[in-house]
PDB file of C-alpha atoms in Angstrom:
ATOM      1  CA  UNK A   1       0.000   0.000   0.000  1.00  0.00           C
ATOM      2  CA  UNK A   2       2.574   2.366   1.035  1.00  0.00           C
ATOM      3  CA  UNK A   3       4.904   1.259  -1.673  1.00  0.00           C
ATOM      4  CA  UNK A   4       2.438   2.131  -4.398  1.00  0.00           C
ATOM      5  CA  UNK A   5       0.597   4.965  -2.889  1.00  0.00           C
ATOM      6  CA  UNK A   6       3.421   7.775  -1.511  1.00  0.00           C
ATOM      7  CA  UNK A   7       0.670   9.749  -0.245  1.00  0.00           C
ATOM      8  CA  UNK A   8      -0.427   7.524   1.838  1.00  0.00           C
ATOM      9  CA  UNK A   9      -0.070   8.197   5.859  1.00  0.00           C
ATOM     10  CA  UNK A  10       1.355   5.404   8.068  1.00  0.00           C
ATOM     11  CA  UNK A  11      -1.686   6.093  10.501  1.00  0.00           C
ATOM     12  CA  UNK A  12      -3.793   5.261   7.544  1.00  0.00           C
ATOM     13  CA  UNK A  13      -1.872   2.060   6.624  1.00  0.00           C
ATOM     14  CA  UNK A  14      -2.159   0.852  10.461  1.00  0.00           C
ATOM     15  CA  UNK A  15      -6.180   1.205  10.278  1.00  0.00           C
ATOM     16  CA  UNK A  16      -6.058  -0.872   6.978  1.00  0.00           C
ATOM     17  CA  UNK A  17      -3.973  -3.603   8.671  1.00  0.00           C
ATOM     18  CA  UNK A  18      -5.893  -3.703  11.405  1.00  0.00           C
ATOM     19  CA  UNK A  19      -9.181  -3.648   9.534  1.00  0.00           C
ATOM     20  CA  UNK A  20      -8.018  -6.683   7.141  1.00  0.00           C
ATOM     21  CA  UNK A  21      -6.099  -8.534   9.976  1.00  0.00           C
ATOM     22  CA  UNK A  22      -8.396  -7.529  13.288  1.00  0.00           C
ATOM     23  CA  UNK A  23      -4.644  -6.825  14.964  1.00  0.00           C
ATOM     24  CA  UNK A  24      -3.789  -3.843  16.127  1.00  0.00           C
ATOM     25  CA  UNK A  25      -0.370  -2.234  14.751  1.00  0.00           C
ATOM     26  CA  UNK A  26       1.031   1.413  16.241  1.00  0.00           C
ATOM     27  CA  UNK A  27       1.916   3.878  13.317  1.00  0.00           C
ATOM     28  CA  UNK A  28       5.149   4.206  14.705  1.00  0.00           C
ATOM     29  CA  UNK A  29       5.811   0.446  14.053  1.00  0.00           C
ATOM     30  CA  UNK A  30       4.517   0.976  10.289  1.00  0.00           C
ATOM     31  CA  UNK A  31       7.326   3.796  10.028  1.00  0.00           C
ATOM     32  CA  UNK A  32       9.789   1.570  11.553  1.00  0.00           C
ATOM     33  CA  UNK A  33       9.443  -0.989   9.565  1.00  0.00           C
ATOM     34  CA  UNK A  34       9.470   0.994   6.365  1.00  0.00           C
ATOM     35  CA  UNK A  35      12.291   2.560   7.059  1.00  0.00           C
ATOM     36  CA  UNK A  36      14.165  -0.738   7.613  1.00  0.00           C
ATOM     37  CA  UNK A  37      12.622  -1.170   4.303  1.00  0.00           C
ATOM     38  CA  UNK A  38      14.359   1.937   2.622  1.00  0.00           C
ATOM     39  CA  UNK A  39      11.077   3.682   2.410  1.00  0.00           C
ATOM     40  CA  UNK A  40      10.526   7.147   4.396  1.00  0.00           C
ATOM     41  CA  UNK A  41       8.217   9.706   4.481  1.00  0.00           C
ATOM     42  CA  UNK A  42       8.963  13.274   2.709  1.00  0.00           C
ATOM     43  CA  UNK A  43       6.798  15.533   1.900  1.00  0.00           C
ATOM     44  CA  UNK A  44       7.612  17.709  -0.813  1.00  0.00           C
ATOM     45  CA  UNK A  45       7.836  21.677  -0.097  1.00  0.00           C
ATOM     46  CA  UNK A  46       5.506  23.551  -2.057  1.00  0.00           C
ATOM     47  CA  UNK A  47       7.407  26.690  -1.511  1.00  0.00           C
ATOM     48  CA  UNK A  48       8.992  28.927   1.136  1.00  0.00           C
ATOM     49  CA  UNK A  49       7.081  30.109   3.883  1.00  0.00           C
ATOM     50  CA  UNK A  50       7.758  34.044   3.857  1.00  0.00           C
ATOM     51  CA  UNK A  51       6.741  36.389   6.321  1.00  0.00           C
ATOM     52  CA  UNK A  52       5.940  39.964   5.147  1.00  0.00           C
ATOM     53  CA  UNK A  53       9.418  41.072   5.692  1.00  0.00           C
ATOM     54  CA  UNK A  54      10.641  38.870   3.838  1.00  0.00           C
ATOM     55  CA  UNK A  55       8.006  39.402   0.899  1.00  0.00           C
ATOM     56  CA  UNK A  56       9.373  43.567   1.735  1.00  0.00           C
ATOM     57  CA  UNK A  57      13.039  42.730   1.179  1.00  0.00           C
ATOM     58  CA  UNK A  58      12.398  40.241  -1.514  1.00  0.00           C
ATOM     59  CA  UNK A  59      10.393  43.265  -3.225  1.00  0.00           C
ATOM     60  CA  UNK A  60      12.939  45.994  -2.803  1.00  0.00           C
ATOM     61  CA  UNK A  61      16.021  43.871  -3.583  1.00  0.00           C
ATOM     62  CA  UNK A  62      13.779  43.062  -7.086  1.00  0.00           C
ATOM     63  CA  UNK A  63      12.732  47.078  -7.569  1.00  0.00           C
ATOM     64  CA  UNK A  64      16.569  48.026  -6.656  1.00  0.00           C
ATOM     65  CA  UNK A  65      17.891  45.272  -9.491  1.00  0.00           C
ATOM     66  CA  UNK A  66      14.857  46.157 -12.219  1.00  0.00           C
ATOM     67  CA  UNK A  67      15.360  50.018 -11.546  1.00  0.00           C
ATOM     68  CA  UNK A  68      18.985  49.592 -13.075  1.00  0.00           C
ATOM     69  CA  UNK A  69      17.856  47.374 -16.423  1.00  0.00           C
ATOM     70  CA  UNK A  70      14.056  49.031 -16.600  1.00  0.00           C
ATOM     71  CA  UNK A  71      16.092  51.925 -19.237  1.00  0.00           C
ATOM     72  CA  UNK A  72      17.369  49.060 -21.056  1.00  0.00           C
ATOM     73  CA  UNK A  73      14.610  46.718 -21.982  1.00  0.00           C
ATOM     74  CA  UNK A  74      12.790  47.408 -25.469  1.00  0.00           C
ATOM     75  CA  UNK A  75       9.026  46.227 -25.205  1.00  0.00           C
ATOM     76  CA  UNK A  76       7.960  45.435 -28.870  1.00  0.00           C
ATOM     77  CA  UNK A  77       4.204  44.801 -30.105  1.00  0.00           C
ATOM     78  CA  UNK A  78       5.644  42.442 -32.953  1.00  0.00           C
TER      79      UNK A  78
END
C-alpha cells in the first residue's frame, strides 16, 4: 500500500492492517518498519514560507535590481 501509494499516511496504513487482519499495529511500528525497508516519508515543499518582511526585502532587492535594467529593456508589439 505504502509502496504504491506515496501519499499515503502510516496512521492510515495501520487502520487498513488492522481492519483486514483484526490486529492492532502502532503507526510508529509501520514507520519503523518501512524505514528498515528503505522507504521514508517526505513531503515535498511547495514553496517557502515568507513572512511579510521577507516578501518587503524580496520586493525591494527586485525594484533596486529592475530600476537599473528598466532603461534598457525594449518592449515590442511584434
Amino acid at each position: 500500500m505504502a509502496v504504491t501509494d506515496h501519499s499515503v499516511t502510516s496512521q492510515t496504513v495501520a487502520q487498513h492492517i488492522e481492519s483486514v487482519t483484526h490486529h492492532s499495529v502502532s503507526a510508529r511500528t509501520i514507520r519503523r518498519r518501512l524505514q528498515q525497508s528503505g522507504l521514508s516519508a517526505r513531503r515535498p515543499l511547495l514553496g517557502l514560507p515568507l513572512t511579510l518582511n521577507h516578501r518587503r526585502l524580496r520586493r525591494q532587492w527586485c525594484d533596486e535590481r529592475w530600476a537599473a535594467e528598466r532603461n534598457e529593456v525594449v518592449f515590442s508589439d511584434e
